[in-house]
Amino acid sequence: MVLDPPLSAPIIGRLTIIGVGLIGSSILRAAKARGLAGTLVAYDGAEAVRDRALALGLADLVAATPERAVRDADIVILCVPVGAMGAVAAAIAPHLKPDAIVSDVGSVKGAVVSALRAHLPANVHIVPGHPVAGTEYSGPDAGFAALFKNRWSILTPPEGTDPAAVQRLAALWTAMGANVETMTPEHHDLVLAITSHVPHLIAYNIVGTAADLEAVTQSEVIKYSAGGFRDFTRIAASDPTMWRDVFLNNREAVIEVLGRFTEDLIALQRAIRWAEGDKLFDLFTRTRAIRRSIIEIGQETAAPDFGRTHD
Ligand SMILES: NC(=O)C1=CN([C@@H]2O[C@H](COP(=O)(O)OP(=O)(O)OC[C@H]3O[C@@H](n4cnc5c(N)ncnc54)[C@H](O)[C@@H]3O)[C@@H](O)[C@H]2O)C=CC1
Ligand SMILES: O=C(O)C(=O)Cc1ccc(O)cc1
């Protein structure tokens, strides 16, 4: 799958990306491929990542400081782990131009909205966002321009946000191939807890349990792991910093969903103990239908293969 050809004119003057990992570098690649910004600016807290961004030619300017990075920027997108959003907002706050749009890509929205509002001045537009697209890989080499193509990008503007600012950010995501939806941060965090956060926790848990068992079975768990377990190991290879921050910042929704998950798991345990085959069969039939409906609407893989050079 490839992106549409470049636009005839940029839709943004100066676009700044803070945090040049999987998501930040994918935005830079997509914006460059489609000619979306007059000037692309990048900054990362890690010197090695800044060097890599330069070597890969990801931006017109790789700034040495956050202050320099946001100077004159029309749109600034924070692409750092959720737990780092507040510190980055504090560092850039005094250097933003009036009416700049400040957004982010964090996987949690409520906590990020609070962190941004606590630090950013009233004369900028805060339009938080979350592209529901990614992979288990991290860093500037992991990104690719088509990552967002046919994926959802969720915007969670606080009440009273200038609709024109929301529209400008939505236009950027649309031009990168995404479908844009807006919702409240609270709704986002509950929906993502069930569709993304708890599934990741389950993967981390099952792989951890299997690793512990491996000591008993002397590597047979890994050796004979068929499809199901392999799929879990892909998810469980996701970045530890990022996912620690997700769980620490979406505790309420994750705990709510985990409560329901645990009740349902115990019901399954009972069905197995009492050999209630009909119960198992009915659930597995319902879940198969869900998978098939997901495939029909073209959302079958959380980690798209297109454009990927690794693996
Ligand atoms: N990985 C995924 O599949 C997805 C991740 N997200 C969200 O996107 C954000 C970034 O995730 P990735 O790109 O996967 O992470 P990544 O680990 O690939 O990149 C993050 C970058 O941020 C930099 N960074 C960390 N703290 C910083 C600071 N204080 N100042 C400046 N730079 C700093 C790191 O050096 C690193 O290069 C996270 O908030 C995550 O929740 C959203 C959708 C999908
Ligand atoms: O790799 C996968 O399967 C993912 O689920 C990627 C992903 C991770 C975090 C997000 O907030 C959105 C997408």
Coordinates of C-alpha atoms and ligand atoms in Angstrom, one line a residue, residues 105-107 130-136 192 196-197 200 234-235 238 242-243 302-303, ligand 2:
V105 CA 0.1 11.0 19.6
G106 CA 0.0 9.4 23.0
S107 CA -2.0 6.1 23.5
H130 CA -3.9 9.3 18.9
P131 CA -3.2 7.5 15.6
V132 CA -4.5 4.0 16.2
A133 CA -1.7 2.5 14.2
G134 CA 1.7 1.1 15.2
T135 CA 3.9 -1.9 15.5
E136 CA 5.9 -3.6 18.2
L192 CA -8.6 1.9 24.0
S196 CA -5.5 -2.1 23.0
H197 CA -4.3 -1.7 26.5
H200 CA -1.2 -5.9 25.5
R234 CA 4.9 -10.1 18.9
I235 CA 2.7 -7.9 21.0
S238 CA 6.5 -3.8 22.4
M242 CA 5.9 3.2 26.3
W243 CA 3.6 0.5 27.8
A302 CA -3.0 -3.9 14.1
A303 CA 0.5 -4.0 12.5
Ligands
LIG2 O1 1.4 -3.5 17.2 C1 0.2 -3.6 17.5 O2 -0.4 -4.6 17.4 C2 -0.5 -2.4 18.1 O3 -1.5 -2.6 18.7 C3 0.1 -1.1 17.8 C4 -0.4 0.0 18.6 C5 0.1 0.3 19.8 C6 -0.3 1.3 20.6 C7 -1.3 2.2 20.1 O4 -1.7 3.2 20.9 C8 -1.8 1.9 18.9 C9 -1.4 0.9 18.1

